[in-house]
Amino acid sequence: MAALQLLEERIRKDGKVFPGDVLKVDSFLNHQLDTELLEAVGAEIAARFSGLGVTKVLTTEASGIAIACFVAKYLHCPALFAKKAKTANIADGVWSANAHSYTHNNDYTMVVSKEYLGGHDTVLLTDDFLANGCALRALLEICKKAGAKVVGAGIAIEKEYQGGGNELRAEGLRIESMARIASMDAEDGISFC
Ligand code: 5GP
């Protein structure tokens, strides 16, 4: 079965809708990990961005890391994750950007070592979820500061009705999302685009 179909079926079966537009997929995507499903989704994202000379797959800690590893495996390049830092701790040797956490509802700073990202890099961004687009925007800012080229973003689950993805597409970012949620609520469940 195709990766996208597998992912949609798993979301329907095991996804739980929580208040605040949060979809919990802890049983397979961001707490306990179904590595076969993640590998299939990662391979599909990699296939969509193959042949573009990607040298780094960039995500944020912690929940983007698993998917990034599989995408990077199929693009034969390293996975790199932005770390979360306290603003006061920002060192000279890092690229940094401020972000707002969707799930924790707080602000934080993402940092990536200058040692691992620079002007010679061609980057594919990836994440488990795309909601308002804040995490992707912070990663884009880090790439801009580093002078790295960004070929696009590969996302496992986009909550399309929240608009962040389409705003970024309108600004020219290529985004490939494996499951696109058109609407969701606890009573009516989840519907896909
Ligand atoms: P954004 O920055 O696009 O608003 O949200 C994306 C980030 O927030 C992702 O890195 C993801 O970890 C988290 N996130 C957003 N929506 C959800 C959700 O419905 N469920 C979970 N588990 N994480 C989410």
mmCIF file of C-alpha atoms and ligand atoms in Angstrom:
data_model
loop_
_atom_site.group_PDB
_atom_site.id
_atom_site.type_symbol
_atom_site.label_atom_id
_atom_site.label_comp_id
_atom_site.label_asym_id
_atom_site.label_seq_id
_atom_site.Cartn_x
_atom_site.Cartn_y
_atom_site.Cartn_z
ATOM 1 C CA MET A 1 0.000 0.000 0.000
ATOM 2 C CA ALA A 2 1.259 3.512 -0.779
ATOM 3 C CA ALA A 3 2.846 5.430 2.094
ATOM 4 C CA LEU A 4 0.258 8.185 1.953
ATOM 5 C CA GLN A 5 -2.621 5.749 2.205
ATOM 6 C CA LEU A 6 -0.930 3.921 5.093
ATOM 7 C CA LEU A 7 -0.428 7.194 6.952
ATOM 8 C CA GLU A 8 -4.027 8.371 6.442
ATOM 9 C CA GLU A 9 -5.376 5.018 7.604
ATOM 10 C CA ARG A 10 -3.187 5.080 10.687
ATOM 11 C CA ILE A 11 -4.276 8.635 11.536
ATOM 12 C CA ARG A 12 -7.931 7.575 11.202
ATOM 13 C CA LYS A 13 -7.357 4.493 13.340
ATOM 14 C CA ASP A 14 -5.063 5.837 16.094
ATOM 15 C CA GLY A 15 -5.092 9.659 15.887
ATOM 16 C CA LYS A 16 -6.841 11.419 18.757
ATOM 17 C CA VAL A 17 -8.162 14.955 18.439
ATOM 18 C CA PHE A 18 -7.502 17.151 21.478
ATOM 19 C CA PRO A 19 -8.709 20.658 22.342
ATOM 20 C CA GLY A 20 -6.660 23.443 20.778
ATOM 21 C CA ASP A 21 -6.504 21.748 17.365
ATOM 22 C CA VAL A 22 -3.933 19.224 18.518
ATOM 23 C CA LEU A 23 -3.862 15.822 16.883
ATOM 24 C CA LYS A 24 -2.171 13.240 19.096
ATOM 25 C CA VAL A 25 -0.341 10.599 17.136
ATOM 26 C CA ASP A 26 1.820 9.474 20.035
ATOM 27 C CA SER A 27 1.285 5.786 19.366
ATOM 28 C CA PHE A 28 3.125 5.834 16.028
ATOM 29 C CA LEU A 29 4.685 9.208 15.136
ATOM 30 C CA ASN A 30 5.972 11.239 18.034
ATOM 31 C CA HIS A 31 6.321 9.224 21.196
ATOM 32 C CA GLN A 32 6.221 5.539 20.319
ATOM 33 C CA LEU A 33 7.509 5.256 16.743
ATOM 34 C CA ASP A 34 6.272 2.906 14.026
ATOM 35 C CA THR A 35 9.564 2.737 12.163
ATOM 36 C CA GLU A 36 8.141 0.885 9.146
ATOM 37 C CA LEU A 37 5.507 3.547 8.613
ATOM 38 C CA LEU A 38 8.031 6.336 9.236
ATOM 39 C CA GLU A 39 10.421 4.767 6.775
ATOM 40 C CA ALA A 40 7.727 4.518 4.089
ATOM 41 C CA VAL A 41 6.740 8.170 4.626
ATOM 42 C CA GLY A 42 10.386 9.270 4.713
ATOM 43 C CA ALA A 43 11.132 7.412 1.483
ATOM 44 C CA GLU A 44 8.162 9.080 -0.230
ATOM 45 C CA ILE A 45 9.275 12.558 0.882
ATOM 46 C CA ALA A 46 12.813 11.799 -0.317
ATOM 47 C CA ALA A 47 11.503 10.585 -3.709
ATOM 48 C CA ARG A 48 9.645 13.872 -4.233
ATOM 49 C CA PHE A 49 12.836 15.868 -3.678
ATOM 50 C CA SER A 50 15.309 13.534 -5.343
ATOM 51 C CA GLY A 51 17.749 14.848 -7.941
ATOM 52 C CA LEU A 52 17.894 18.325 -6.392
ATOM 53 C CA GLY A 53 21.294 17.904 -4.782
ATOM 54 C CA VAL A 54 20.073 18.006 -1.184
ATOM 55 C CA THR A 55 23.035 17.981 1.228
ATOM 56 C CA LYS A 56 21.146 18.313 4.554
ATOM 57 C CA VAL A 57 17.695 17.383 5.821
ATOM 58 C CA LEU A 58 16.884 19.965 8.501
ATOM 59 C CA THR A 59 14.227 19.650 11.207
ATOM 60 C CA THR A 60 13.602 20.693 14.827
ATOM 61 C CA GLU A 61 13.950 18.674 18.002
ATOM 62 C CA ALA A 62 12.356 16.550 19.116
ATOM 63 C CA SER A 63 9.424 15.261 17.128
ATOM 64 C CA GLY A 64 10.835 15.994 13.650
ATOM 65 C CA ILE A 65 13.958 13.917 14.187
ATOM 66 C CA ALA A 66 12.560 10.466 13.483
ATOM 67 C CA ILE A 67 11.068 11.382 10.130
ATOM 68 C CA ALA A 68 14.167 13.418 9.201
ATOM 69 C CA CYS A 69 16.380 10.365 9.741
ATOM 70 C CA PHE A 70 14.430 8.341 7.204
ATOM 71 C CA VAL A 71 14.219 11.171 4.666
ATOM 72 C CA ALA A 72 17.973 11.666 4.980
ATOM 73 C CA LYS A 73 18.644 7.949 4.646
ATOM 74 C CA TYR A 74 16.921 7.932 1.237
ATOM 75 C CA LEU A 75 18.579 11.165 0.105
ATOM 76 C CA HIS A 76 21.965 9.809 1.222
ATOM 77 C CA CYS A 77 22.847 12.865 3.276
ATOM 78 C CA PRO A 78 22.923 13.786 6.984
ATOM 79 C CA ALA A 79 19.856 14.695 9.010
ATOM 80 C CA LEU A 80 20.361 17.824 11.112
ATOM 81 C CA PHE A 81 18.072 19.090 13.860
ATOM 82 C CA ALA A 82 17.794 22.567 15.285
ATOM 83 C CA LYS A 83 18.137 22.468 19.056
ATOM 84 C CA LYS A 84 15.961 24.427 21.420
ATOM 85 C CA ALA A 85 17.973 26.916 23.473
ATOM 86 C CA LYS A 86 17.244 29.446 26.161
ATOM 87 C CA THR A 87 17.649 32.861 24.557
ATOM 88 C CA ALA A 88 20.293 33.869 27.119
ATOM 89 C CA ASN A 89 22.528 31.002 26.060
ATOM 90 C CA ILE A 90 23.025 31.800 22.412
ATOM 91 C CA ALA A 91 26.661 31.283 21.533
ATOM 92 C CA ASP A 92 28.637 32.774 18.643
ATOM 93 C CA GLY A 93 29.026 29.522 16.802
ATOM 94 C CA VAL A 94 25.356 29.018 15.974
ATOM 95 C CA TRP A 95 22.709 30.238 13.574
ATOM 96 C CA SER A 96 19.578 31.086 15.566
ATOM 97 C CA ALA A 97 15.943 32.032 15.073
ATOM 98 C CA ASN A 98 13.038 32.645 17.418
ATOM 99 C CA ALA A 99 10.007 30.388 17.218
ATOM 100 C CA HIS A 100 6.708 29.813 18.945
ATOM 101 C CA SER A 101 5.833 26.297 20.015
ATOM 102 C CA TYR A 102 2.410 25.238 18.814
ATOM 103 C CA THR A 103 1.984 22.445 21.338
ATOM 104 C CA HIS A 104 3.603 24.109 24.384
ATOM 105 C CA ASN A 105 2.404 27.640 23.582
ATOM 106 C CA ASN A 106 5.695 29.276 24.495
ATOM 107 C CA ASP A 107 8.512 31.074 22.694
ATOM 108 C CA TYR A 108 11.927 29.578 22.314
ATOM 109 C CA THR A 109 15.063 29.922 20.215
ATOM 110 C CA MET A 110 16.206 27.344 17.687
ATOM 111 C CA VAL A 111 19.921 26.976 17.125
ATOM 112 C CA VAL A 112 22.044 25.118 14.587
ATOM 113 C CA SER A 113 25.825 24.952 14.792
ATOM 114 C CA LYS A 114 27.634 26.904 12.068
ATOM 115 C CA GLU A 115 29.820 23.843 11.757
ATOM 116 C CA TYR A 116 26.970 21.843 10.217
ATOM 117 C CA LEU A 117 25.160 24.387 8.022
ATOM 118 C CA GLY A 118 26.616 26.920 5.611
ATOM 119 C CA GLY A 119 26.489 28.548 2.201
ATOM 120 C CA HIS A 120 27.542 25.344 0.450
ATOM 121 C CA ASP A 121 24.429 23.479 1.646
ATOM 122 C CA THR A 122 21.239 22.641 -0.227
ATOM 123 C CA VAL A 123 18.564 21.974 2.378
ATOM 124 C CA LEU A 124 15.306 20.073 2.532
ATOM 125 C CA LEU A 125 13.234 21.059 5.575
ATOM 126 C CA THR A 126 11.098 18.418 7.212
ATOM 127 C CA ASP A 127 8.786 18.085 10.224
ATOM 128 C CA ASP A 128 6.138 15.826 11.680
ATOM 129 C CA PHE A 129 3.404 18.522 11.588
ATOM 130 C CA LEU A 130 2.706 21.768 9.779
ATOM 131 C CA ALA A 131 0.088 24.002 11.431
ATOM 132 C CA ASN A 132 0.621 27.785 11.431
ATOM 133 C CA GLY A 133 4.023 27.517 9.813
ATOM 134 C CA CYS A 134 6.033 29.000 12.678
ATOM 135 C CA ALA A 135 8.509 26.121 12.960
ATOM 136 C CA LEU A 136 9.175 26.135 9.201
ATOM 137 C CA ARG A 137 9.623 29.917 9.206
ATOM 138 C CA ALA A 138 12.243 29.665 11.954
ATOM 139 C CA LEU A 139 14.085 26.954 10.011
ATOM 140 C CA LEU A 140 13.918 29.123 6.869
ATOM 141 C CA GLU A 141 15.404 32.030 8.812
ATOM 142 C CA ILE A 142 18.264 29.836 10.007
ATOM 143 C CA CYS A 143 18.970 28.722 6.417
ATOM 144 C CA LYS A 144 18.835 32.327 5.225
ATOM 145 C CA LYS A 145 21.335 33.410 7.886
ATOM 146 C CA ALA A 146 23.562 30.470 6.917
ATOM 147 C CA GLY A 147 23.306 31.353 3.211
ATOM 148 C CA ALA A 148 22.026 27.836 2.471
ATOM 149 C CA LYS A 149 19.679 27.110 -0.448
ATOM 150 C CA VAL A 150 16.281 25.621 0.491
ATOM 151 C CA VAL A 151 14.587 23.324 -2.037
ATOM 152 C CA GLY A 152 11.377 22.935 -0.059
ATOM 153 C CA ALA A 153 9.731 21.190 2.866
ATOM 154 C CA GLY A 154 8.507 17.625 3.257
ATOM 155 C CA ILE A 155 5.915 17.212 6.006
ATOM 156 C CA ALA A 156 4.247 14.121 7.436
ATOM 157 C CA ILE A 157 0.941 15.739 8.504
ATOM 158 C CA GLU A 158 -0.281 19.174 7.416
ATOM 159 C CA LYS A 159 -3.369 20.614 9.087
ATOM 160 C CA GLU A 160 -4.238 22.546 5.971
ATOM 161 C CA TYR A 161 -7.179 24.394 7.482
ATOM 162 C CA GLN A 162 -4.765 26.234 9.795
ATOM 163 C CA GLY A 163 -3.319 28.018 6.781
ATOM 164 C CA GLY A 164 0.421 28.084 7.527
ATOM 165 C CA GLY A 165 1.315 25.794 4.632
ATOM 166 C CA ASN A 166 -0.650 27.682 2.024
ATOM 167 C CA GLU A 167 0.795 31.019 3.164
ATOM 168 C CA LEU A 168 4.308 29.630 2.742
ATOM 169 C CA ARG A 169 3.391 28.137 -0.657
ATOM 170 C CA ALA A 170 2.105 31.566 -1.740
ATOM 171 C CA GLU A 171 5.498 32.970 -0.748
ATOM 172 C CA GLY A 172 7.178 30.455 -3.066
ATOM 173 C CA LEU A 173 8.150 27.565 -0.792
ATOM 174 C CA ARG A 174 7.547 24.138 -2.286
ATOM 175 C CA ILE A 175 5.802 22.021 0.359
ATOM 176 C CA GLU A 176 4.956 18.351 -0.033
ATOM 177 C CA SER A 177 2.726 17.020 2.737
ATOM 178 C CA MET A 178 1.995 13.332 2.986
ATOM 179 C CA ALA A 179 -1.343 13.645 4.804
ATOM 180 C CA ARG A 180 -3.372 16.845 4.480
ATOM 181 C CA ILE A 181 -6.114 17.353 7.029
ATOM 182 C CA ALA A 182 -9.010 19.492 5.766
ATOM 183 C CA SER A 183 -10.805 19.600 9.119
ATOM 184 C CA MET A 184 -10.861 17.825 12.432
ATOM 185 C CA ASP A 185 -12.786 17.851 15.664
ATOM 186 C CA ALA A 186 -13.402 15.433 18.484
ATOM 187 C CA GLU A 187 -17.021 14.760 17.479
ATOM 188 C CA ASP A 188 -16.906 14.639 13.672
ATOM 189 C CA GLY A 189 -13.431 13.136 13.438
ATOM 190 C CA ILE A 190 -10.827 13.868 10.802
ATOM 191 C CA SER A 191 -11.343 14.574 7.116
ATOM 192 C CA PHE A 192 -8.533 14.665 4.592
ATOM 193 C CA CYS A 193 -8.114 17.003 1.616
HETATM 194 P P1 5GP B 1 3.559 25.268 13.402
HETATM 195 O O1 5GP B 1 4.858 25.845 13.853
HETATM 196 O O2 5GP B 1 3.486 24.997 11.920
HETATM 197 O O3 5GP B 1 2.365 26.049 13.892
HETATM 198 O O4 5GP B 1 3.425 23.846 14.125
HETATM 199 C C1 5GP B 1 4.320 22.813 13.794
HETATM 200 C C2 5GP B 1 5.022 22.285 14.995
HETATM 201 O O5 5GP B 1 4.138 22.184 16.114
HETATM 202 C C3 5GP B 1 5.543 20.897 14.730
HETATM 203 O O6 5GP B 1 6.935 20.913 14.954
HETATM 204 C C4 5GP B 1 4.831 19.978 15.695
HETATM 205 O O7 5GP B 1 5.753 19.369 16.562
HETATM 206 C C5 5GP B 1 3.884 20.847 16.480
HETATM 207 N N1 5GP B 1 2.461 20.585 16.147
HETATM 208 C C6 5GP B 1 1.610 21.404 15.477
HETATM 209 N N2 5GP B 1 0.387 20.889 15.436
HETATM 210 C C7 5GP B 1 0.453 19.696 16.065
HETATM 211 C C8 5GP B 1 -0.514 18.669 16.333
HETATM 212 O O8 5GP B 1 -1.714 18.758 16.003
HETATM 213 N N3 5GP B 1 -0.075 17.571 16.990
HETATM 214 C C9 5GP B 1 1.226 17.433 17.404
HETATM 215 N N4 5GP B 1 1.554 16.290 18.044
HETATM 216 N N5 5GP B 1 2.164 18.375 17.172
HETATM 217 C C10 5GP B 1 1.784 19.498 16.508
#
